[in-house]
Amino acid sequence: MEWIETTGASVDEAKERALDRLGVAEDDLEYQVLAEPTSALFGLRRTDARLRARVRPVSPRSKEERRDRGHRRGQKRASDRAGGARRGKSGGSRRDSDRDAGRGSDDKAGSTNKRKSRDGGRSEGKTQQRRGVDGGGSKERSGRLSTKETGKRDTSHTDREDTQESPKGTGSDDNGDTADLQGMEVKMMDLETQAQVTEDFVRGLLEHMGLEARVVSSIDEDRALVEAQGLNLGLAIGQRGDTVRAITQLARTMVQRMSDGNAEGSLVVDVGGYRERRRSFLTEFADTQAEEVLADGRSRALEPMNAADRKVLHDAVAEIDGVTTQSEGSDMERHVVILIESEG
């Protein structure tokens, strides 16, 4: 959106004029104060406040934000792997403790057997021997149970690692960029949805303006066109199409907000066929001016126009051999100059 320049007795008045010209709410306005209002001695001379403004542009998430999200996701995966390693180490320590406890029981049972054998207790020795056998069986069962439980823990930990460290091509990426881009593709608002949303918006707007029109839409490659067809729609067109351009800008802002900046293609709103009539007029006008430049060899500076009209002129003259165009001036004074091609 190009910058416009407005003036007023105060900064607030100049800002209100900018809001009226752009047709947006104050939250969507971006402006810069070029000059504060001043007054000379006794108020005999006064200068107005002057500012430049435009519709605040809406952009999608930056690459830096997506990289930050991927970095945080990578840190979380590293933390999960470290936690799994600590749990695996803890399981190993428990297995070592079980083995140490088993060896301690064997040593104690052996010393008891030696004492009882020295005392000549044969029957007691047999009984102790049977205890030792039973103790060994229980120790073996305990060892099998401990190994089984530890195996379950190890297996689950291995599964987590295999799931987190999946190979490329399975939808996982260490940096998170691929996942974010896929998410953006899924959330991208298509042209059909944009056209339907804009139809409803334009229909409701015209009803509030007290105008009757039939609102339809069409899609041509990567452009959605929403048209309001009817009679006596001059109020929705405005001087030199200012109102219809403001409606288009409002519709684009609404779509950008609804799609979080992820809307494909371009969106254009037309009222009463104004844009097509304007395009035809400017194309014929450009042809006429180009012929005069070729006839007398002198360049022609056309009147200031908005960016859309200037583009029509550039495109029309580009089809004519021997002449070219360039834009000169700034802000509201920017205009197209048609000149002999050799002069460029």
Short mmCIF file of C-alpha atoms in Angstrom, two decimals:
data_model
loop_
_atom_site.label_atom_id
_atom_site.label_comp_id
_atom_site.label_asym_id
_atom_site.label_seq_id
_atom_site.Cartn_x
_atom_site.Cartn_y
_atom_site.Cartn_z
CA MET A 1 0.00 0.00 0.00
CA GLU A 2 1.44 3.39 -1.00
CA TRP A 3 1.84 6.29 1.41
CA ILE A 4 -0.60 9.21 1.24
CA GLU A 5 -0.12 12.69 2.68
CA THR A 6 -2.75 14.70 4.58
CA THR A 7 -2.88 18.02 6.42
CA GLY A 8 -5.05 19.51 9.15
CA ALA A 9 -5.27 22.18 11.81
CA SER A 10 -3.98 19.55 14.26
CA VAL A 11 -2.32 16.18 14.07
CA ASP A 12 -5.58 14.50 15.08
CA GLU A 13 -7.46 16.24 12.29
CA ALA A 14 -4.84 15.21 9.75
CA LYS A 15 -5.03 11.64 11.05
CA GLU A 16 -8.83 11.62 10.73
CA ARG A 17 -8.53 12.74 7.12
CA ALA A 18 -6.06 9.92 6.46
CA LEU A 19 -8.49 7.41 7.99
CA ASP A 20 -11.30 8.74 5.78
CA ARG A 21 -9.19 8.55 2.63
CA LEU A 22 -7.89 5.04 3.31
CA GLY A 23 -11.20 3.77 4.67
CA VAL A 24 -9.65 1.81 7.56
CA ALA A 25 -9.94 1.72 11.34
CA GLU A 26 -7.37 3.53 13.49
CA ASP A 27 -5.74 0.23 14.54
CA ASP A 28 -4.96 -0.53 10.87
CA LEU A 29 -3.35 2.88 10.20
CA GLU A 30 0.40 3.44 10.07
CA TYR A 31 1.42 7.10 9.97
CA GLN A 32 4.37 9.47 10.43
CA VAL A 33 4.10 13.10 11.50
CA LEU A 34 6.00 15.26 9.00
CA ALA A 35 5.24 18.66 10.54
CA GLU A 36 3.53 19.87 13.71
CA PRO A 37 1.03 22.77 13.50
CA THR A 38 2.64 26.15 14.27
CA SER A 39 1.41 29.72 14.62
CA ALA A 40 3.23 33.04 14.43
CA LEU A 41 2.97 35.97 16.81
CA PHE A 42 -0.64 36.93 17.70
CA GLY A 43 -1.86 34.04 15.55
CA LEU A 44 -1.53 36.06 12.34
CA ARG A 45 0.12 33.22 10.48
CA ARG A 46 -0.47 29.54 10.95
CA THR A 47 0.80 26.34 9.32
CA ASP A 48 -1.14 23.10 9.37
CA ALA A 49 0.01 19.76 10.68
CA ARG A 50 1.20 17.41 7.96
CA LEU A 51 1.58 13.62 8.07
CA ARG A 52 2.02 10.64 5.74
CA ALA A 53 0.00 7.47 6.27
CA ARG A 54 -0.80 4.08 4.79
CA VAL A 55 -2.67 0.89 5.66
CA ARG A 56 -0.59 -1.13 8.11
CA PRO A 57 0.80 -4.13 6.18
CA VAL A 58 0.07 -7.63 7.49
CA SER A 59 2.82 -10.27 7.09
CA PRO A 60 3.12 -13.96 7.98
CA ARG A 61 5.41 -15.33 10.63
CA SER A 62 9.07 -14.64 9.97
CA LYS A 63 11.68 -17.32 9.35
CA GLU A 64 13.39 -16.36 12.61
CA GLU A 65 10.24 -17.25 14.56
CA ARG A 66 9.97 -20.59 12.78
CA ARG A 67 13.65 -21.30 13.51
CA ASP A 68 13.12 -20.41 17.19
CA ARG A 69 10.21 -22.84 17.39
CA GLY A 70 12.32 -25.57 15.77
CA HIS A 71 15.19 -24.83 18.17
CA ARG A 72 12.90 -25.12 21.22
CA ARG A 73 11.49 -28.36 19.85
CA GLY A 74 15.01 -29.76 19.38
CA GLN A 75 15.90 -28.81 22.99
CA LYS A 76 12.78 -30.64 24.23
CA ARG A 77 13.77 -33.81 22.33
CA ALA A 78 17.31 -33.60 23.76
CA SER A 79 15.85 -33.22 27.28
CA ASP A 80 13.62 -36.27 26.74
CA ARG A 81 16.59 -38.36 25.58
CA ALA A 82 18.63 -37.25 28.61
CA GLY A 83 15.74 -38.20 30.93
CA GLY A 84 15.51 -41.63 29.27
CA ALA A 85 19.24 -42.17 29.74
CA ARG A 86 18.95 -41.31 33.46
CA ARG A 87 16.06 -43.74 33.85
CA GLY A 88 18.08 -46.46 32.07
CA LYS A 89 21.03 -45.82 34.39
CA SER A 90 18.74 -45.98 37.43
CA GLY A 91 17.39 -49.34 36.23
CA GLY A 92 20.95 -50.64 35.86
CA SER A 93 21.79 -49.52 39.41
CA ARG A 94 18.78 -51.42 40.75
CA ARG A 95 19.93 -54.57 38.95
CA ASP A 96 23.41 -54.19 40.48
CA SER A 97 21.85 -53.79 43.94
CA ASP A 98 19.80 -56.97 43.43
CA ARG A 99 22.95 -58.92 42.48
CA ASP A 100 24.86 -57.56 45.50
CA ALA A 101 21.98 -58.50 47.80
CA GLY A 102 21.97 -62.02 46.32
CA ARG A 103 25.71 -62.42 46.88
CA GLY A 104 25.30 -61.20 50.48
CA SER A 105 22.64 -63.86 51.13
CA ASP A 106 24.87 -66.59 49.67
CA ASP A 107 27.81 -65.56 51.85
CA LYS A 108 25.66 -65.53 54.98
CA ALA A 109 24.13 -68.94 54.18
CA GLY A 110 27.62 -70.40 53.50
CA SER A 111 29.01 -69.23 56.84
CA THR A 112 25.99 -70.72 58.67
CA ASN A 113 26.50 -74.07 56.92
CA LYS A 114 30.16 -74.15 57.97
CA ARG A 115 29.30 -73.51 61.61
CA LYS A 116 26.63 -76.17 61.69
CA SER A 117 28.87 -78.74 59.93
CA ARG A 118 31.61 -78.15 62.51
CA ASP A 119 29.08 -78.78 65.31
CA GLY A 120 28.28 -82.18 63.75
CA GLY A 121 24.65 -81.44 62.98
CA ARG A 122 24.21 -83.71 60.02
CA SER A 123 20.48 -83.42 59.87
CA GLU A 124 20.70 -79.70 60.36
CA GLY A 125 23.29 -79.56 57.59
CA LYS A 126 20.90 -81.35 55.27
CA THR A 127 18.14 -79.02 56.26
CA GLN A 128 20.44 -76.06 55.66
CA GLN A 129 21.43 -77.54 52.33
CA ARG A 130 17.80 -77.75 51.30
CA ARG A 131 17.39 -74.14 52.43
CA GLY A 132 20.36 -73.17 50.32
CA VAL A 133 18.79 -74.86 47.31
CA ASP A 134 15.46 -73.17 47.98
CA GLY A 135 17.22 -69.84 48.52
CA GLY A 136 19.05 -70.26 45.21
CA GLY A 137 15.76 -70.99 43.43
CA SER A 138 14.13 -67.93 44.92
CA LYS A 139 17.16 -65.87 44.00
CA GLU A 140 16.98 -67.19 40.44
CA ARG A 141 13.26 -66.42 40.25
CA SER A 142 13.93 -62.97 41.68
CA GLY A 143 16.65 -62.42 39.12
CA ARG A 144 14.37 -63.45 36.27
CA LEU A 145 11.63 -61.13 37.53
CA SER A 146 14.05 -58.22 37.89
CA THR A 147 15.45 -58.84 34.43
CA LYS A 148 11.94 -59.00 32.97
CA GLU A 149 10.89 -55.72 34.56
CA THR A 150 14.12 -54.00 33.54
CA GLY A 151 13.67 -55.31 30.01
CA LYS A 152 10.27 -53.67 29.86
CA ARG A 153 11.74 -50.35 30.91
CA ASP A 154 14.60 -50.62 28.44
CA THR A 155 12.25 -51.58 25.60
CA SER A 156 9.96 -48.61 26.20
CA HIS A 157 12.95 -46.28 26.35
CA THR A 158 14.30 -47.69 23.08
CA ASP A 159 10.90 -47.24 21.43
CA ARG A 160 10.85 -43.59 22.45
CA GLU A 161 14.27 -43.01 20.97
CA ASP A 162 13.31 -44.78 17.73
CA THR A 163 10.15 -42.68 17.48
CA GLN A 164 11.92 -39.38 18.16
CA GLU A 165 14.84 -40.05 15.86
CA SER A 166 12.84 -41.13 12.84
CA PRO A 167 14.63 -40.89 9.48
CA LYS A 168 14.07 -38.11 6.99
CA GLY A 169 11.03 -38.39 4.81
CA THR A 170 8.70 -39.51 7.62
CA GLY A 171 7.52 -35.99 8.46
CA SER A 172 10.06 -35.29 11.24
CA ASP A 173 12.87 -32.75 11.03
CA ASP A 174 15.45 -31.84 13.68
CA ASN A 175 15.13 -28.14 12.91
CA GLY A 176 11.34 -28.18 12.75
CA ASP A 177 11.35 -26.16 9.48
CA THR A 178 9.73 -28.91 7.42
CA ALA A 179 6.97 -29.42 9.97
CA ASP A 180 6.27 -25.68 10.13
CA LEU A 181 6.16 -25.34 6.34
CA GLN A 182 3.78 -28.28 6.09
CA GLY A 183 1.61 -26.63 8.72
CA MET A 184 1.57 -23.42 6.70
CA GLU A 185 0.49 -25.33 3.58
CA VAL A 186 -2.36 -26.93 5.47
CA LYS A 187 -3.55 -23.58 6.87
CA MET A 188 -3.24 -21.71 3.56
CA MET A 189 -6.61 -20.10 2.67
CA ASP A 190 -7.52 -20.98 -0.92
CA LEU A 191 -9.07 -18.58 -3.43
CA GLU A 192 -12.52 -20.22 -3.23
CA THR A 193 -12.70 -19.53 0.51
CA GLN A 194 -11.45 -15.97 0.05
CA ALA A 195 -14.08 -15.33 -2.62
CA GLN A 196 -16.90 -16.67 -0.43
CA VAL A 197 -15.81 -14.61 2.59
CA THR A 198 -15.47 -11.46 0.47
CA GLU A 199 -18.87 -12.01 -1.16
CA ASP A 200 -20.53 -12.03 2.26
CA PHE A 201 -18.57 -8.95 3.32
CA VAL A 202 -19.42 -6.91 0.19
CA ARG A 203 -23.07 -7.97 0.29
CA GLY A 204 -23.44 -6.85 3.91
CA LEU A 205 -21.57 -3.59 3.26
CA LEU A 206 -23.80 -2.63 0.32
CA GLU A 207 -26.91 -3.42 2.36
CA HIS A 208 -25.73 -1.04 5.10
CA MET A 209 -25.12 1.62 2.42
CA GLY A 210 -28.70 1.17 1.17
CA LEU A 211 -27.60 -0.16 -2.23
CA GLU A 212 -29.06 -3.11 -4.10
CA ALA A 213 -26.66 -5.29 -6.06
CA ARG A 214 -25.99 -8.89 -7.06
CA VAL A 215 -22.64 -10.05 -5.73
CA VAL A 216 -20.83 -12.81 -7.66
CA SER A 217 -17.27 -14.08 -7.81
CA SER A 218 -14.95 -15.72 -10.32
CA ILE A 219 -11.45 -17.21 -10.15
CA ASP A 220 -8.89 -16.78 -12.92
CA GLU A 221 -5.66 -18.69 -12.28
CA ASP A 222 -4.22 -17.09 -9.12
CA ARG A 223 -6.70 -14.19 -8.82
CA ALA A 224 -10.14 -14.05 -7.20
CA LEU A 225 -12.51 -11.35 -8.50
CA VAL A 226 -15.63 -10.40 -6.51
CA GLU A 227 -18.09 -8.19 -8.45
CA ALA A 228 -21.14 -6.22 -7.31
CA GLN A 229 -23.50 -5.92 -10.29
CA GLY A 230 -26.36 -3.44 -10.38
CA LEU A 231 -27.50 0.12 -11.10
CA ASN A 232 -26.85 3.37 -9.26
CA LEU A 233 -23.78 2.08 -7.45
CA GLY A 234 -21.78 5.31 -7.75
CA LEU A 235 -21.70 5.71 -3.97
CA ALA A 236 -19.76 2.45 -3.68
CA ILE A 237 -17.40 3.45 -6.51
CA GLY A 238 -16.38 6.91 -5.35
CA GLN A 239 -14.40 9.61 -7.10
CA ARG A 240 -11.97 7.98 -9.52
CA GLY A 241 -12.68 4.64 -7.87
CA ASP A 242 -11.42 5.64 -4.43
CA THR A 243 -14.27 3.87 -2.61
CA VAL A 244 -14.04 0.62 -4.55
CA ARG A 245 -10.28 0.54 -3.91
CA ALA A 246 -10.92 1.12 -0.19
CA ILE A 247 -13.43 -1.76 -0.18
CA THR A 248 -10.83 -3.98 -1.85
CA GLN A 249 -8.25 -3.04 0.77
CA LEU A 250 -10.69 -3.76 3.60
CA ALA A 251 -11.51 -7.17 2.12
CA ARG A 252 -7.81 -8.03 1.77
CA THR A 253 -7.12 -6.98 5.37
CA MET A 254 -10.01 -9.12 6.61
CA VAL A 255 -8.79 -12.17 4.65
CA GLN A 256 -5.22 -11.72 5.88
CA ARG A 257 -6.39 -11.63 9.49
CA MET A 258 -8.68 -14.64 9.11
CA SER A 259 -5.90 -16.68 7.46
CA ASP A 260 -3.15 -15.46 9.81
CA GLY A 261 -1.33 -14.03 6.78
CA ASN A 262 -1.51 -17.31 4.82
CA ALA A 263 -3.76 -16.50 1.85
CA GLU A 264 -2.86 -17.63 -1.65
CA GLY A 265 -3.11 -15.57 -4.84
CA SER A 266 -4.62 -12.08 -5.06
CA LEU A 267 -8.07 -10.64 -4.33
CA VAL A 268 -9.84 -7.84 -6.22
CA VAL A 269 -13.27 -6.26 -5.64
CA ASP A 270 -15.14 -4.46 -8.46
CA VAL A 271 -18.38 -2.48 -8.26
CA GLY A 272 -20.63 -1.82 -11.25
CA GLY A 273 -17.91 -2.88 -13.72
CA TYR A 274 -15.85 0.21 -12.85
CA ARG A 275 -12.44 -1.48 -12.99
CA GLU A 276 -12.98 -2.93 -16.45
CA ARG A 277 -14.27 0.39 -17.81
CA ARG A 278 -11.32 2.20 -16.23
CA ARG A 279 -8.85 -0.31 -17.70
CA SER A 280 -10.30 0.11 -21.20
CA PHE A 281 -10.20 3.90 -20.94
CA LEU A 282 -6.60 3.98 -19.70
CA THR A 283 -5.45 1.53 -22.37
CA GLU A 284 -6.90 3.70 -25.15
CA PHE A 285 -5.49 6.82 -23.51
CA ALA A 286 -2.02 5.27 -23.33
CA ASP A 287 -2.16 4.27 -27.01
CA THR A 288 -3.07 7.81 -28.02
CA GLN A 289 -0.31 9.41 -25.95
CA ALA A 290 2.28 6.93 -27.22
CA GLU A 291 1.40 7.71 -30.84
CA GLU A 292 1.88 11.44 -30.18
CA VAL A 293 5.28 10.76 -28.58
CA LEU A 294 6.33 8.74 -31.62
CA ALA A 295 5.07 11.50 -33.95
CA ASP A 296 6.89 14.50 -32.43
CA GLY A 297 9.60 12.76 -30.38
CA ARG A 298 8.74 14.63 -27.19
CA SER A 299 8.01 12.83 -23.94
CA ARG A 300 4.61 13.14 -22.25
CA ALA A 301 4.16 13.45 -18.47
CA LEU A 302 0.68 12.23 -17.54
CA GLU A 303 -1.39 13.31 -14.55
CA PRO A 304 -0.75 11.74 -11.12
CA MET A 305 -2.49 8.40 -10.67
CA ASN A 306 -2.69 5.60 -8.14
CA ALA A 307 -0.52 2.51 -8.42
CA ALA A 308 -3.20 0.36 -10.08
CA ASP A 309 -3.84 2.90 -12.86
CA ARG A 310 -0.11 3.43 -13.41
CA LYS A 311 0.34 -0.31 -13.88
CA VAL A 312 -2.34 -0.34 -16.60
CA LEU A 313 -0.47 2.44 -18.43
CA HIS A 314 2.88 0.67 -18.12
CA ASP A 315 1.41 -2.56 -19.47
CA ALA A 316 -0.34 -0.84 -22.38
CA VAL A 317 2.73 1.12 -23.53
CA ALA A 318 4.93 -1.98 -23.20
CA GLU A 319 3.01 -3.47 -26.16
CA ILE A 320 4.03 -0.54 -28.43
CA ASP A 321 7.43 -0.54 -30.14
CA GLY A 322 9.66 2.53 -29.93
CA VAL A 323 8.34 3.97 -26.66
CA THR A 324 8.74 3.17 -22.99
CA THR A 325 7.49 4.44 -19.64
CA GLN A 326 8.82 5.38 -16.25
CA SER A 327 7.27 6.63 -13.00
CA GLU A 328 8.35 9.92 -11.48
CA GLY A 329 7.41 11.92 -8.38
CA SER A 330 6.42 10.67 -4.96
CA ASP A 331 3.30 10.03 -2.91
CA MET A 332 0.27 11.82 -4.38
CA GLU A 333 2.33 13.41 -7.16
CA ARG A 334 3.67 10.15 -8.62
CA HIS A 335 2.87 9.92 -12.33
CA VAL A 336 3.81 8.09 -15.54
CA VAL A 337 6.07 9.57 -18.23
CA ILE A 338 5.97 8.20 -21.80
CA LEU A 339 9.15 8.76 -23.77
CA ILE A 340 11.09 7.56 -26.80
CA GLU A 341 12.78 4.27 -26.01
CA SER A 342 16.23 5.48 -26.97
CA GLU A 343 16.02 8.24 -24.37
CA GLY A 344 15.77 5.64 -21.56
#
